[in-house]
Amino acid sequence: MTDELPADIDLADPQYYLNRELSELEFQSRVLNEALDDRNPLLERVRFLSIFTKNLDEFFMKRVGGLKQQIDAGVTERTTDGRTPLKQWEEAIDKARPMFERQAECYREEIRPALAGEGIHICDYDDLTPDQRAEMRDYFELSVLPTLTPLSFDPAHPFPFISNLSLSLAVVTRDDDGDQTFTRVKIPQNRPRLVEVETDGDEVRYVLLEEVIRADLDLLFPNVEVVDTAVFKLTRNAEVRRNEEVAEDLIDMIEEVLEQRRFATVVRLEIEADAPAAARDLLVEQLDLDDREVFELRGPLDYRELMDLTDLDRPDLSLESWTPQPHPRFSDLDTADAGLGSGASSPEAAGDDGDTIFDEIRRKDVLLHHPYHSFGDTVQRFLDAAANDPDVLAIKAAIYRTASDSQVIEALIDAADNGKQVAAMVELKARFDEQNNLEWVRRLEEEGIHVAYGTIGLKTHTKTALVVREEEDGVRLYSHVATGNYHSGTAKGYVDLGVLTADRDIGQDLVKVFNFFTGPSLDEEFRKLLIAPVTMRTEFTKCIRREAEHARAGRDARIVAKMNALEDPGIVEELYEASMAGVDIDLLVRDICRLRPGLEGVSETVTVRSVVDRFLEHSRIFYFENAGDPDYYVGSADWMTRNLDKRVEAVAPVEDPDIREQLRFILELGFADNRKAWEMNADGTYDQREPGDDHEISMQKILMDQTLAASNTPGVHRGISASHPDVPETLLVESDPSVMAPRDDGEAEASDGDDGDDRDDADDRDDADDTTDSAVEAGAGAPKNGDPQHVLDDFPEKWYVPSSRHYEYAVRTPDGDRDYRKTAEAAARLVEKYYGEE
């Protein structure tokens, strides 16, 4: 094959790219399907009705709002797929409209009757008995009426301000003179939306709060006639920004943005289908809306509060509950005191063998998988241990989103109180979390903690933490590189990965990243981490092109990646070219995907699937087969332009064979899923996979089962077994010398002489090393200083764990080569031989 594209294929042609907004709506359609799917338990379907509402609210605030802003500014530039902002706005609204109608139909015709059949009634007000209506009237007068503030529109009163996403009641009244007045009544958000009605027996009955208010308006509007009413809801644009380059203070800028967002342009009006024309027309006129922006719907206008029903004690209507498990690697460590100090300085904090969490991480990298593994028992434990360990010198953390009662922040405060250097990067521009993050910034600064809260022109999206610890052999760096936020709440519902490692190269890279947050510039050279916006795009592009070169040369070439979104046109073009070269490409893309799989002559070797299940898939894994010498990466970045060019992101290479095995299993399990997975067609639509005559395979169910088994089985150290009879094993974990091609000189050595990305030629070594190991294992070659681990700990820079099926240790030789050994004793003996006199 040649490097040149066929003459009739122009990869700049818009036909090869799907639209970002329409692709996101395709994802939301898959979310809605979880509510429509009657194979799901009833309350799980209710939950997804609520999730769909929340997601579409955000879509209109961010994406439709941004398009409307461009239209108003006169922008006509076309996107990669050839659409102007106006065309995208029209198509997005037209695609969303039937989705809202389907949601309302599902509630009316399926969910509500099914709930009633299970003794959970959401009643119309007219269905209440006289006694129940009297009860509701008392409740309204005592508990709701005092909270209401009617805002009228007439010559004496301007049109009232209507807040974003608030549910309102439009009330048309007539006085004795026949004059009509429009009044807006906000449905109070501090009162339960589902008002429980007292009943006899086990059944529960609710009536919607807006119906209670509507039925008792005579108490709110005495001496006038209530002519008509309509429930409505507004959505405002959230894409309000200020120029960061001219902002004097980032905190002031964010506070101003939050204030502007309250009064931003309206981008959607939802209103009852039978609303009076006068009320509808008045809202359209006063809010300056296009008719296309009006959604007339039958049924409740907002399903978010239906989430409250999932708290009912009805296990028969719910999925089996899940409790995140402790990680097996930490199960033998002290549980009362999260590893305060190392064995010598704080033995009471160690486990049975005197080990702490730092000893365990130093021994071997740890893969955390949330929500299968408990955030509190892993990440929080790591930070708590660092905050209280007298040997820890400093803690640094990058916070993008965190809980309102964040124990992560409290750990940083505790660390500062304990005399440690603490630095926190808190991203103030995390959309819809700005206010929460502002409050935490102020709290941290009050505690005397160094806080960076933004970078001009960039968002900090990396999910990383660094612990600096004084140990007997010097200062050691412990790093956490993850795909998910330091948020205990989302860690229970988002699928994310994190690696805890004592790898010095990764630690030194994070030192550079954290120095950038508080310093003037971002380094452009890193030992192992891929860092956006400086090296990540280049390195991912190299990896993709390398696979294409292997394919052209007839070598094994494959790319497998899991991410939230594939949006960047440049990466899509690189993947097309790789596919045309013959690379097998399998993508698990949860959400947006611009790439069109299965196009003849362009993407015939590309498969795209998406998994939508009880937990939100949020992890990112990247696999490049590299002609039998595979590379694995995990980190915070999707293949989106914003992640690669406009955010600070970190993606880490994974070298530990056990962790690679778990990542391999996750990827292959995603493609084996035939219950919650969808396969993408070339036109951007999706078909849900069905098990047919095969066993039903659910990725998340299998991972829950394996995590539970690992947690409850003594002696297990992996978080999951990473094996299942229905899941194939086609991806490589370690180098396969039978198919490997040698890496070029540029890849053979890291810039500092370290092993870097070099995937060992250990498996090509002759049998002389085996003989040496055999002698050592027989006792002839024990290290002079006794304990081999002690010797290795004394020289941590002189050896490492290779990616090899056969060898456990690689010892760096003084001339820059490496010798491989199978046992600690043999490796320690070699280290003594080379470096014992230093």
PDB file of C-alpha atoms in Angstrom, residues 235-476:
ATOM      1  CA  THR A 235     -34.582  27.498  29.381  1.00  0.00           C
ATOM      2  CA  ARG A 236     -31.964  30.231  29.132  1.00  0.00           C
ATOM      3  CA  ASN A 237     -28.614  30.304  27.367  1.00  0.00           C
ATOM      4  CA  ALA A 238     -25.702  29.290  29.609  1.00  0.00           C
ATOM      5  CA  GLU A 239     -23.056  30.303  27.038  1.00  0.00           C
ATOM      6  CA  VAL A 240     -22.325  33.711  28.527  1.00  0.00           C
ATOM      7  CA  ARG A 241     -18.659  34.598  28.747  1.00  0.00           C
ATOM      8  CA  ARG A 242     -16.255  37.418  29.264  1.00  0.00           C
ATOM      9  CA  ASN A 243     -12.919  37.864  27.596  1.00  0.00           C
ATOM     10  CA  GLU A 244     -10.404  36.333  29.990  1.00  0.00           C
ATOM     11  CA  GLU A 245      -7.570  38.360  28.499  1.00  0.00           C
ATOM     12  CA  VAL A 246      -9.107  41.633  29.700  1.00  0.00           C
ATOM     13  CA  ALA A 247     -10.599  40.398  32.963  1.00  0.00           C
ATOM     14  CA  GLU A 248      -8.783  41.937  35.911  1.00  0.00           C
ATOM     15  CA  ASP A 249      -9.648  39.112  38.295  1.00  0.00           C
ATOM     16  CA  LEU A 250     -10.812  35.610  37.383  1.00  0.00           C
ATOM     17  CA  ILE A 251     -13.014  35.269  40.466  1.00  0.00           C
ATOM     18  CA  ASP A 252     -14.786  38.551  39.682  1.00  0.00           C
ATOM     19  CA  MET A 253     -15.181  37.423  36.088  1.00  0.00           C
ATOM     20  CA  ILE A 254     -16.806  34.131  37.083  1.00  0.00           C
ATOM     21  CA  GLU A 255     -19.168  35.887  39.484  1.00  0.00           C
ATOM     22  CA  GLU A 256     -20.176  38.246  36.682  1.00  0.00           C
ATOM     23  CA  VAL A 257     -20.763  35.315  34.315  1.00  0.00           C
ATOM     24  CA  LEU A 258     -22.997  33.646  36.895  1.00  0.00           C
ATOM     25  CA  GLU A 259     -25.000  36.853  37.240  1.00  0.00           C
ATOM     26  CA  GLN A 260     -25.302  37.274  33.461  1.00  0.00           C
ATOM     27  CA  ARG A 261     -26.461  33.698  33.077  1.00  0.00           C
ATOM     28  CA  ARG A 262     -29.532  34.475  35.216  1.00  0.00           C
ATOM     29  CA  PHE A 263     -30.680  37.044  32.656  1.00  0.00           C
ATOM     30  CA  ALA A 264     -29.432  35.355  29.482  1.00  0.00           C
ATOM     31  CA  THR A 265     -31.439  34.915  26.303  1.00  0.00           C
ATOM     32  CA  VAL A 266     -34.310  32.431  26.393  1.00  0.00           C
ATOM     33  CA  VAL A 267     -33.670  29.475  24.069  1.00  0.00           C
ATOM     34  CA  ARG A 268     -36.705  27.278  24.745  1.00  0.00           C
ATOM     35  CA  LEU A 269     -40.266  27.582  26.032  1.00  0.00           C
ATOM     36  CA  GLU A 270     -42.053  24.431  27.132  1.00  0.00           C
ATOM     37  CA  ILE A 271     -45.766  24.887  27.696  1.00  0.00           C
ATOM     38  CA  GLU A 272     -48.826  22.714  28.149  1.00  0.00           C
ATOM     39  CA  ALA A 273     -50.398  21.630  24.876  1.00  0.00           C
ATOM     40  CA  ASP A 274     -53.811  23.055  25.841  1.00  0.00           C
ATOM     41  CA  ALA A 275     -52.468  26.407  27.052  1.00  0.00           C
ATOM     42  CA  PRO A 276     -54.643  29.451  26.249  1.00  0.00           C
ATOM     43  CA  ALA A 277     -53.472  31.113  23.056  1.00  0.00           C
ATOM     44  CA  ALA A 278     -53.332  34.516  24.740  1.00  0.00           C
ATOM     45  CA  ALA A 279     -50.899  33.336  27.402  1.00  0.00           C
ATOM     46  CA  ARG A 280     -48.740  31.485  24.875  1.00  0.00           C
ATOM     47  CA  ASP A 281     -48.603  34.433  22.482  1.00  0.00           C
ATOM     48  CA  LEU A 282     -47.764  36.868  25.279  1.00  0.00           C
ATOM     49  CA  LEU A 283     -44.836  34.713  26.425  1.00  0.00           C
ATOM     50  CA  VAL A 284     -43.539  34.343  22.863  1.00  0.00           C
ATOM     51  CA  GLU A 285     -43.729  38.092  22.296  1.00  0.00           C
ATOM     52  CA  GLN A 286     -42.236  39.213  25.598  1.00  0.00           C
ATOM     53  CA  LEU A 287     -39.442  36.649  25.543  1.00  0.00           C
ATOM     54  CA  ASP A 288     -38.638  37.342  21.872  1.00  0.00           C
ATOM     55  CA  LEU A 289     -38.989  33.717  20.833  1.00  0.00           C
ATOM     56  CA  ASP A 290     -39.245  32.084  17.453  1.00  0.00           C
ATOM     57  CA  ASP A 291     -42.200  29.708  17.056  1.00  0.00           C
ATOM     58  CA  ARG A 292     -39.682  26.913  16.486  1.00  0.00           C
ATOM     59  CA  GLU A 293     -38.465  27.430  20.081  1.00  0.00           C
ATOM     60  CA  VAL A 294     -41.894  26.681  21.569  1.00  0.00           C
ATOM     61  CA  PHE A 295     -42.542  23.091  22.643  1.00  0.00           C
ATOM     62  CA  GLU A 296     -46.196  22.319  23.354  1.00  0.00           C
ATOM     63  CA  LEU A 297     -46.318  19.095  25.336  1.00  0.00           C
ATOM     64  CA  ARG A 298     -48.934  16.879  26.907  1.00  0.00           C
ATOM     65  CA  GLY A 299     -48.085  15.714  30.399  1.00  0.00           C
ATOM     66  CA  PRO A 300     -45.706  17.100  33.019  1.00  0.00           C
ATOM     67  CA  LEU A 301     -43.175  19.543  31.638  1.00  0.00           C
ATOM     68  CA  ASP A 302     -40.343  18.477  33.906  1.00  0.00           C
ATOM     69  CA  TYR A 303     -39.563  14.946  35.018  1.00  0.00           C
ATOM     70  CA  ARG A 304     -36.533  15.661  37.195  1.00  0.00           C
ATOM     71  CA  GLU A 305     -38.384  15.299  40.491  1.00  0.00           C
ATOM     72  CA  LEU A 306     -39.661  11.860  39.520  1.00  0.00           C
ATOM     73  CA  MET A 307     -36.193  10.733  40.628  1.00  0.00           C
ATOM     74  CA  ASP A 308     -37.601  10.918  44.183  1.00  0.00           C
ATOM     75  CA  LEU A 309     -39.677   7.830  43.428  1.00  0.00           C
ATOM     76  CA  THR A 310     -36.512   5.761  43.124  1.00  0.00           C
ATOM     77  CA  ASP A 311     -35.999   6.246  46.877  1.00  0.00           C
ATOM     78  CA  LEU A 312     -39.135   4.234  47.615  1.00  0.00           C
ATOM     79  CA  ASP A 313     -38.489   0.940  49.366  1.00  0.00           C
ATOM     80  CA  ARG A 314     -39.503  -1.153  46.385  1.00  0.00           C
ATOM     81  CA  PRO A 315     -36.625  -3.522  45.559  1.00  0.00           C
ATOM     82  CA  ASP A 316     -39.038  -5.498  43.385  1.00  0.00           C
ATOM     83  CA  LEU A 317     -39.226  -2.501  41.021  1.00  0.00           C
ATOM     84  CA  SER A 318     -35.544  -1.595  41.092  1.00  0.00           C
ATOM     85  CA  LEU A 319     -32.217  -2.907  39.921  1.00  0.00           C
ATOM     86  CA  GLU A 320     -30.312  -4.892  42.481  1.00  0.00           C
ATOM     87  CA  SER A 321     -28.575  -2.375  44.710  1.00  0.00           C
ATOM     88  CA  TRP A 322     -24.840  -1.893  44.362  1.00  0.00           C
ATOM     89  CA  THR A 323     -22.376  -0.917  47.081  1.00  0.00           C
ATOM     90  CA  PRO A 324     -18.880   0.050  45.872  1.00  0.00           C
ATOM     91  CA  GLN A 325     -16.306  -2.364  47.239  1.00  0.00           C
ATOM     92  CA  PRO A 326     -12.912  -1.856  48.887  1.00  0.00           C
ATOM     93  CA  HIS A 327      -9.961  -2.682  46.676  1.00  0.00           C
ATOM     94  CA  PRO A 328      -8.366  -6.076  47.514  1.00  0.00           C
ATOM     95  CA  ARG A 329      -4.900  -4.517  47.525  1.00  0.00           C
ATOM     96  CA  PHE A 330      -5.892  -2.315  50.460  1.00  0.00           C
ATOM     97  CA  SER A 331      -7.989  -4.819  52.401  1.00  0.00           C
ATOM     98  CA  ASP A 332      -5.146  -5.878  54.712  1.00  0.00           C
ATOM     99  CA  LEU A 333      -4.106  -2.337  55.515  1.00  0.00           C
ATOM    100  CA  ASP A 334      -5.275  -0.570  58.638  1.00  0.00           C
ATOM    101  CA  THR A 335      -8.885   0.549  58.184  1.00  0.00           C
ATOM    102  CA  ALA A 336      -9.139   2.760  61.225  1.00  0.00           C
ATOM    103  CA  ASP A 337      -6.388   5.122  60.341  1.00  0.00           C
ATOM    104  CA  ALA A 338      -5.872   5.225  56.554  1.00  0.00           C
ATOM    105  CA  GLY A 339      -2.141   4.633  56.721  1.00  0.00           C
ATOM    106  CA  LEU A 340      -0.812   7.393  58.946  1.00  0.00           C
ATOM    107  CA  GLY A 341       2.893   7.362  58.325  1.00  0.00           C
ATOM    108  CA  SER A 342       5.224   4.536  57.395  1.00  0.00           C
ATOM    109  CA  GLY A 343       5.922   1.511  59.511  1.00  0.00           C
ATOM    110  CA  ALA A 344       8.793   3.012  61.490  1.00  0.00           C
ATOM    111  CA  SER A 345       7.235   6.350  62.346  1.00  0.00           C
ATOM    112  CA  SER A 346       3.675   5.185  62.909  1.00  0.00           C
ATOM    113  CA  PRO A 347       3.359   1.416  63.323  1.00  0.00           C
ATOM    114  CA  GLU A 348      -0.118   1.673  64.744  1.00  0.00           C
ATOM    115  CA  ALA A 349      -1.378   2.840  61.349  1.00  0.00           C
ATOM    116  CA  ALA A 350      -0.055  -0.100  59.404  1.00  0.00           C
ATOM    117  CA  GLY A 351      -1.618  -3.408  58.516  1.00  0.00           C
ATOM    118  CA  ASP A 352      -0.672  -6.833  59.802  1.00  0.00           C
ATOM    119  CA  ASP A 353       2.711  -6.711  58.076  1.00  0.00           C
ATOM    120  CA  GLY A 354       3.463  -3.111  59.063  1.00  0.00           C
ATOM    121  CA  ASP A 355       2.488  -1.895  55.593  1.00  0.00           C
ATOM    122  CA  THR A 356       0.781   1.350  54.746  1.00  0.00           C
ATOM    123  CA  ILE A 357      -1.034   2.437  51.612  1.00  0.00           C
ATOM    124  CA  PHE A 358       2.219   4.005  50.412  1.00  0.00           C
ATOM    125  CA  ASP A 359       4.105   0.740  50.869  1.00  0.00           C
ATOM    126  CA  GLU A 360       1.435  -1.015  48.828  1.00  0.00           C
ATOM    127  CA  ILE A 361       1.572   1.528  45.991  1.00  0.00           C
ATOM    128  CA  ARG A 362       5.364   1.470  46.017  1.00  0.00           C
ATOM    129  CA  ARG A 363       5.310  -2.313  45.719  1.00  0.00           C
ATOM    130  CA  LYS A 364       3.135  -2.254  42.603  1.00  0.00           C
ATOM    131  CA  ASP A 365       0.820   0.138  40.774  1.00  0.00           C
ATOM    132  CA  VAL A 366      -2.880  -0.081  41.659  1.00  0.00           C
ATOM    133  CA  LEU A 367      -5.805   0.243  39.222  1.00  0.00           C
ATOM    134  CA  LEU A 368      -8.966   1.726  40.727  1.00  0.00           C
ATOM    135  CA  HIS A 369     -12.277   1.261  38.940  1.00  0.00           C
ATOM    136  CA  HIS A 370     -15.222   3.323  40.161  1.00  0.00           C
ATOM    137  CA  PRO A 371     -18.053   2.819  41.044  1.00  0.00           C
ATOM    138  CA  TYR A 372     -17.028  -0.819  41.368  1.00  0.00           C
ATOM    139  CA  HIS A 373     -14.343   0.226  43.854  1.00  0.00           C
ATOM    140  CA  SER A 374     -15.238   2.580  46.668  1.00  0.00           C
ATOM    141  CA  PHE A 375     -13.964   6.133  46.222  1.00  0.00           C
ATOM    142  CA  GLY A 376     -13.798   6.568  49.988  1.00  0.00           C
ATOM    143  CA  ASP A 377     -11.769   3.407  50.555  1.00  0.00           C
ATOM    144  CA  THR A 378      -9.303   4.165  47.767  1.00  0.00           C
ATOM    145  CA  VAL A 379      -8.796   7.755  46.562  1.00  0.00           C
ATOM    146  CA  GLN A 380     -10.075   9.389  49.724  1.00  0.00           C
ATOM    147  CA  ARG A 381      -8.042   6.977  51.812  1.00  0.00           C
ATOM    148  CA  PHE A 382      -4.910   7.868  49.837  1.00  0.00           C
ATOM    149  CA  LEU A 383      -5.459  11.592  50.423  1.00  0.00           C
ATOM    150  CA  ASP A 384      -6.394  11.158  54.089  1.00  0.00           C
ATOM    151  CA  ALA A 385      -3.259   9.076  54.661  1.00  0.00           C
ATOM    152  CA  ALA A 386      -1.144  11.758  53.010  1.00  0.00           C
ATOM    153  CA  ALA A 387      -2.767  14.502  55.080  1.00  0.00           C
ATOM    154  CA  ASN A 388      -1.909  12.783  58.363  1.00  0.00           C
ATOM    155  CA  ASP A 389       1.370  11.010  57.572  1.00  0.00           C
ATOM    156  CA  PRO A 390       4.257  12.824  59.310  1.00  0.00           C
ATOM    157  CA  ASP A 391       6.612  11.807  56.484  1.00  0.00           C
ATOM    158  CA  VAL A 392       4.550  13.514  53.768  1.00  0.00           C
ATOM    159  CA  LEU A 393       6.030  16.845  52.757  1.00  0.00           C
ATOM    160  CA  ALA A 394       3.495  18.105  50.229  1.00  0.00           C
ATOM    161  CA  ILE A 395       0.164  17.341  48.557  1.00  0.00           C
ATOM    162  CA  LYS A 396      -1.029  18.780  45.270  1.00  0.00           C
ATOM    163  CA  ALA A 397      -4.402  18.184  43.617  1.00  0.00           C
ATOM    164  CA  ALA A 398      -6.277  19.392  40.537  1.00  0.00           C
ATOM    165  CA  ILE A 399      -9.998  19.827  41.275  1.00  0.00           C
ATOM    166  CA  TYR A 400     -12.400  20.185  38.349  1.00  0.00           C
ATOM    167  CA  ARG A 401     -15.636  19.180  40.052  1.00  0.00           C
ATOM    168  CA  THR A 402     -16.093  18.109  43.652  1.00  0.00           C
ATOM    169  CA  ALA A 403     -18.928  17.526  46.094  1.00  0.00           C
ATOM    170  CA  SER A 404     -20.519  20.350  48.052  1.00  0.00           C
ATOM    171  CA  ASP A 405     -19.425  18.539  51.224  1.00  0.00           C
ATOM    172  CA  SER A 406     -16.124  17.419  49.740  1.00  0.00           C
ATOM    173  CA  GLN A 407     -13.963  15.245  51.967  1.00  0.00           C
ATOM    174  CA  VAL A 408     -11.217  15.696  49.378  1.00  0.00           C
ATOM    175  CA  ILE A 409     -11.072  19.393  50.187  1.00  0.00           C
ATOM    176  CA  GLU A 410     -11.232  18.631  53.905  1.00  0.00           C
ATOM    177  CA  ALA A 411      -8.207  16.329  53.505  1.00  0.00           C
ATOM    178  CA  LEU A 412      -6.254  19.172  51.892  1.00  0.00           C
ATOM    179  CA  ILE A 413      -7.215  21.465  54.765  1.00  0.00           C
ATOM    180  CA  ASP A 414      -6.149  18.812  57.292  1.00  0.00           C
ATOM    181  CA  ALA A 415      -2.830  18.491  55.494  1.00  0.00           C
ATOM    182  CA  ALA A 416      -2.230  22.230  55.741  1.00  0.00           C
ATOM    183  CA  ASP A 417      -3.137  22.148  59.429  1.00  0.00           C
ATOM    184  CA  ASN A 418      -0.560  19.391  59.850  1.00  0.00           C
ATOM    185  CA  GLY A 419       2.181  21.566  58.419  1.00  0.00           C
ATOM    186  CA  LYS A 420       2.417  20.174  54.910  1.00  0.00           C
ATOM    187  CA  GLN A 421       2.801  22.207  51.765  1.00  0.00           C
ATOM    188  CA  VAL A 422      -0.544  22.079  49.985  1.00  0.00           C
ATOM    189  CA  ALA A 423      -1.356  23.368  46.507  1.00  0.00           C
ATOM    190  CA  ALA A 424      -4.771  23.070  44.887  1.00  0.00           C
ATOM    191  CA  MET A 425      -5.827  23.859  41.358  1.00  0.00           C
ATOM    192  CA  VAL A 426      -9.583  24.522  41.482  1.00  0.00           C
ATOM    193  CA  GLU A 427     -11.059  25.151  38.035  1.00  0.00           C
ATOM    194  CA  LEU A 428     -13.526  28.009  38.327  1.00  0.00           C
ATOM    195  CA  LYS A 429     -14.712  27.565  34.744  1.00  0.00           C
ATOM    196  CA  ALA A 430     -16.200  24.075  35.297  1.00  0.00           C
ATOM    197  CA  ARG A 431     -19.623  24.758  33.833  1.00  0.00           C
ATOM    198  CA  PHE A 432     -22.538  24.624  36.308  1.00  0.00           C
ATOM    199  CA  ASP A 433     -20.066  24.014  39.162  1.00  0.00           C
ATOM    200  CA  GLU A 434     -18.685  27.539  39.207  1.00  0.00           C
ATOM    201  CA  GLN A 435     -20.508  28.592  42.372  1.00  0.00           C
ATOM    202  CA  ASN A 436     -19.542  25.455  44.285  1.00  0.00           C
ATOM    203  CA  ASN A 437     -15.904  25.816  43.245  1.00  0.00           C
ATOM    204  CA  LEU A 438     -15.875  29.515  44.164  1.00  0.00           C
ATOM    205  CA  GLU A 439     -16.960  28.644  47.669  1.00  0.00           C
ATOM    206  CA  TRP A 440     -14.237  26.020  48.023  1.00  0.00           C
ATOM    207  CA  VAL A 441     -11.590  28.427  46.731  1.00  0.00           C
ATOM    208  CA  ARG A 442     -12.506  30.914  49.440  1.00  0.00           C
ATOM    209  CA  ARG A 443     -12.449  28.192  52.100  1.00  0.00           C
ATOM    210  CA  LEU A 444      -9.017  26.930  50.986  1.00  0.00           C
ATOM    211  CA  GLU A 445      -7.560  30.416  50.896  1.00  0.00           C
ATOM    212  CA  GLU A 446      -8.880  31.082  54.383  1.00  0.00           C
ATOM    213  CA  GLU A 447      -6.876  28.038  55.523  1.00  0.00           C
ATOM    214  CA  GLY A 448      -3.698  29.461  53.996  1.00  0.00           C
ATOM    215  CA  ILE A 449      -3.541  26.956  51.134  1.00  0.00           C
ATOM    216  CA  HIS A 450      -1.964  27.906  47.820  1.00  0.00           C
ATOM    217  CA  VAL A 451      -4.849  27.986  45.350  1.00  0.00           C
ATOM    218  CA  ALA A 452      -4.657  28.416  41.609  1.00  0.00           C
ATOM    219  CA  TYR A 453      -8.090  28.848  40.101  1.00  0.00           C
ATOM    220  CA  GLY A 454      -7.690  29.135  36.417  1.00  0.00           C
ATOM    221  CA  THR A 455      -5.428  29.541  33.441  1.00  0.00           C
ATOM    222  CA  ILE A 456      -6.004  32.201  30.828  1.00  0.00           C
ATOM    223  CA  GLY A 457      -7.359  30.596  27.681  1.00  0.00           C
ATOM    224  CA  LEU A 458      -7.403  27.053  29.090  1.00  0.00           C
ATOM    225  CA  LYS A 459      -9.567  24.933  31.330  1.00  0.00           C
ATOM    226  CA  THR A 460      -7.846  22.574  33.726  1.00  0.00           C
ATOM    227  CA  HIS A 461      -9.569  19.243  33.184  1.00  0.00           C
ATOM    228  CA  THR A 462      -6.817  16.890  34.326  1.00  0.00           C
ATOM    229  CA  LYS A 463      -7.740  14.645  37.259  1.00  0.00           C
ATOM    230  CA  THR A 464      -4.434  14.276  39.068  1.00  0.00           C
ATOM    231  CA  ALA A 465      -2.971  14.361  42.556  1.00  0.00           C
ATOM    232  CA  LEU A 466       0.621  14.212  43.779  1.00  0.00           C
ATOM    233  CA  VAL A 467       1.986  13.269  47.212  1.00  0.00           C
ATOM    234  CA  VAL A 468       5.607  14.058  48.079  1.00  0.00           C
ATOM    235  CA  ARG A 469       6.954  11.842  50.855  1.00  0.00           C
ATOM    236  CA  GLU A 470      10.287  11.659  52.688  1.00  0.00           C
ATOM    237  CA  GLU A 471      11.477   8.062  52.952  1.00  0.00           C
ATOM    238  CA  GLU A 472      14.663   6.309  54.032  1.00  0.00           C
ATOM    239  CA  ASP A 473      16.065   6.278  50.524  1.00  0.00           C
ATOM    240  CA  GLY A 474      15.081   9.871  49.766  1.00  0.00           C
ATOM    241  CA  VAL A 475      12.032  11.760  48.574  1.00  0.00           C
ATOM    242  CA  ARG A 476       9.484   9.632  46.724  1.00  0.00           C
TER     243      ARG A 476
END
